[in-house]
Amino acid sequence: MPGHDTQAVATELLGVAQSLRGFAYLAANGCKTVEEAIAYRENFSQREGMLIWPDFINFDTVLKADATAYAPARALGLRAKIDEQIGWHKTLSNVGVNGVTGISADVFWDLQDPATDAGLLNKNDVTTLIRKDGFRFWGSRCLSDDPLFAF
């Protein structure tokens, strides 16, 4: 439900994912800051979901302008591509995402320093987006409240 995954929709989607033994990629809908995304994550405890913040940007040829490229939709497409080309066991973290030109919010990231926005988000079970040799998802934690199912 890109762009429409409010907390109520995300909660229902996670219930459906559980009953189908599936998985849901969710946006930290409405969150404008790292702190808001981390606080939003506290609303969930299901291992069948991954929370992503912020969104990608891409050029919309109809609007002839930059537009939101919803990260959960891109995650679904990338998941299908990875499953087909590599296998279900490979995470989508640190894999280049095609067709995007930017990120909707600044996320500071440094591979050698976990004390960054990206490190803080990952530590709090929020997958984020980075720019490193293209644009990528960074993190692979799910929303489980059980540490045995963190990934």
Tab-separated table of C-alpha atoms in Angstrom:
chain	number	residue	atom	x	y	z
A	1	MET	CA	0.000	0.000	0.000
A	2	PRO	CA	2.710	2.526	-0.911
A	3	GLY	CA	1.795	5.946	0.376
A	4	HIS	CA	-1.243	4.610	2.255
A	5	ASP	CA	0.381	2.391	4.873
A	6	THR	CA	-0.717	4.225	7.992
A	7	GLN	CA	-0.168	2.564	11.345
A	8	ALA	CA	-3.648	1.000	11.136
A	9	VAL	CA	-2.974	-0.387	7.643
A	10	ALA	CA	0.502	-1.610	8.657
A	11	THR	CA	-0.942	-3.373	11.707
A	12	GLU	CA	-3.524	-5.199	9.581
A	13	LEU	CA	-0.961	-6.032	6.902
A	14	LEU	CA	1.305	-7.618	9.517
A	15	GLY	CA	-1.604	-9.772	10.709
A	16	VAL	CA	-2.208	-10.943	7.142
A	17	ALA	CA	1.514	-11.639	6.676
A	18	GLN	CA	1.488	-13.771	9.830
A	19	SER	CA	-1.527	-15.803	8.747
A	20	LEU	CA	-0.057	-16.394	5.267
A	21	ARG	CA	3.473	-17.048	6.538
A	22	GLY	CA	4.481	-14.071	4.447
A	23	PHE	CA	6.423	-10.868	4.972
A	24	ALA	CA	5.498	-7.183	4.828
A	25	TYR	CA	7.715	-4.220	3.977
A	26	LEU	CA	6.371	-1.129	5.740
A	27	ALA	CA	7.115	2.581	5.596
A	28	ALA	CA	7.609	4.657	8.727
A	29	ASN	CA	4.653	6.622	7.399
A	30	GLY	CA	4.597	10.304	8.273
A	31	CYS	CA	7.961	10.256	10.033
A	32	LYS	CA	10.195	13.202	9.182
A	33	THR	CA	13.193	12.492	11.433
A	34	VAL	CA	15.348	9.607	12.610
A	35	GLU	CA	13.858	9.972	16.091
A	36	GLU	CA	10.284	9.815	14.774
A	37	ALA	CA	11.073	6.664	12.773
A	38	ILE	CA	12.565	4.989	15.848
A	39	ALA	CA	9.533	5.943	17.947
A	40	TYR	CA	7.170	4.649	15.226
A	41	ARG	CA	8.946	1.280	15.252
A	42	GLU	CA	7.786	0.756	18.845
A	43	ASN	CA	4.247	0.170	17.529
A	44	PHE	CA	5.114	-3.279	16.170
A	45	SER	CA	6.493	-6.631	17.377
A	46	GLN	CA	5.955	-9.040	14.482
A	47	ARG	CA	8.846	-10.897	12.884
A	48	GLU	CA	6.953	-10.904	9.587
A	49	GLY	CA	7.646	-7.242	8.925
A	50	MET	CA	10.438	-4.799	8.136
A	51	LEU	CA	10.123	-1.065	8.763
A	52	ILE	CA	11.883	1.211	6.257
A	53	TRP	CA	12.666	4.946	6.530
A	54	PRO	CA	12.864	7.238	4.538
A	55	ASP	CA	11.736	6.827	0.892
A	56	PHE	CA	13.622	6.998	-2.383
A	57	ILE	CA	13.234	9.738	-4.999
A	58	ASN	CA	13.007	9.140	-8.740
A	59	PHE	CA	12.211	11.173	-11.826
A	60	ASP	CA	8.550	10.833	-12.788
A	61	THR	CA	8.237	11.112	-16.563
A	62	VAL	CA	4.521	11.955	-16.362
A	63	LEU	CA	5.003	14.769	-13.843
A	64	LYS	CA	8.339	15.708	-15.414
A	65	ALA	CA	9.680	16.223	-11.902
A	66	ASP	CA	11.195	14.335	-9.000
A	67	ALA	CA	8.664	12.266	-7.049
A	68	THR	CA	8.545	9.818	-4.158
A	69	ALA	CA	9.606	6.286	-5.062
A	70	TYR	CA	8.135	4.423	-2.106
A	71	ALA	CA	10.814	2.354	-0.390
A	72	PRO	CA	8.501	-0.585	0.503
A	73	ALA	CA	7.535	-0.965	-3.170
A	74	ARG	CA	11.204	-0.886	-4.181
A	75	ALA	CA	11.958	-3.441	-1.442
A	76	LEU	CA	9.319	-5.807	-2.851
A	77	GLY	CA	10.745	-5.527	-6.348
A	78	LEU	CA	14.302	-6.007	-5.143
A	79	ARG	CA	13.234	-8.987	-3.004
A	80	ALA	CA	11.724	-10.656	-6.087
A	81	LYS	CA	14.865	-9.954	-8.125
A	82	ILE	CA	17.188	-11.321	-5.422
A	83	ASP	CA	15.010	-14.420	-4.925
A	84	GLU	CA	15.125	-15.131	-8.666
A	85	GLN	CA	18.811	-14.394	-9.279
A	86	ILE	CA	20.495	-15.413	-6.007
A	87	GLY	CA	18.043	-17.090	-3.639
A	88	TRP	CA	15.753	-16.413	-0.692
A	89	HIS	CA	18.662	-16.538	1.764
A	90	LYS	CA	20.238	-13.250	0.538
A	91	THR	CA	19.171	-10.074	2.355
A	92	LEU	CA	18.239	-6.947	0.425
A	93	SER	CA	20.671	-4.908	2.534
A	94	ASN	CA	23.594	-3.405	0.617
A	95	VAL	CA	22.220	-4.293	-2.819
A	96	GLY	CA	21.951	-1.522	-5.406
A	97	VAL	CA	18.419	-0.322	-6.192
A	98	ASN	CA	17.637	0.483	-9.826
A	99	GLY	CA	15.700	3.504	-11.031
A	100	VAL	CA	16.152	5.863	-8.098
A	101	THR	CA	17.916	9.217	-8.060
A	102	GLY	CA	17.889	10.203	-4.404
A	103	ILE	CA	16.634	9.775	-0.858
A	104	SER	CA	13.769	11.804	0.633
A	105	ALA	CA	15.620	12.647	3.880
A	106	ASP	CA	19.262	12.986	4.838
A	107	VAL	CA	20.653	9.850	6.493
A	108	PHE	CA	24.251	10.135	7.672
A	109	TRP	CA	26.157	6.879	7.184
A	110	ASP	CA	29.737	5.701	7.600
A	111	LEU	CA	30.797	2.081	7.190
A	112	GLN	CA	33.417	2.388	9.934
A	113	ASP	CA	31.268	4.249	12.481
A	114	PRO	CA	28.064	2.831	13.966
A	115	ALA	CA	27.368	6.184	15.694
A	116	THR	CA	25.547	7.547	12.640
A	117	ASP	CA	21.910	8.012	11.646
A	118	ALA	CA	22.002	4.720	9.741
A	119	GLY	CA	23.629	2.927	12.667
A	120	LEU	CA	21.078	4.307	15.125
A	121	LEU	CA	18.168	3.327	12.885
A	122	ASN	CA	19.527	-0.211	12.366
A	123	LYS	CA	20.187	-0.619	16.090
A	124	ASN	CA	16.510	0.194	16.636
A	125	ASP	CA	15.228	-2.251	13.987
A	126	VAL	CA	14.599	0.285	11.218
A	127	THR	CA	16.031	-0.411	7.772
A	128	THR	CA	17.244	2.757	6.123
A	129	LEU	CA	18.556	3.956	2.774
A	130	ILE	CA	22.085	5.028	1.947
A	131	ARG	CA	24.009	6.418	-0.996
A	132	LYS	CA	27.172	4.399	-1.602
A	133	ASP	CA	27.998	3.473	-5.193
A	134	GLY	CA	24.348	4.091	-6.009
A	135	PHE	CA	21.429	3.847	-3.620
A	136	ARG	CA	20.876	0.901	-1.278
A	137	PHE	CA	18.832	-0.422	1.583
A	138	TRP	CA	20.916	-0.605	4.746
A	139	GLY	CA	19.883	-3.035	7.460
A	140	SER	CA	17.997	-6.298	7.573
A	141	ARG	CA	16.339	-6.452	10.971
A	142	CYS	CA	12.693	-7.328	11.222
A	143	LEU	CA	10.203	-6.062	13.793
A	144	SER	CA	10.315	-9.102	16.097
A	145	ASP	CA	10.314	-8.459	19.818
A	146	ASP	CA	12.185	-11.770	20.206
A	147	PRO	CA	15.952	-11.360	19.644
A	148	LEU	CA	16.097	-14.897	18.203
A	149	PHE	CA	14.150	-13.578	15.204
A	150	ALA	CA	15.896	-10.214	14.788
A	151	PHE	CA	16.812	-11.045	11.197
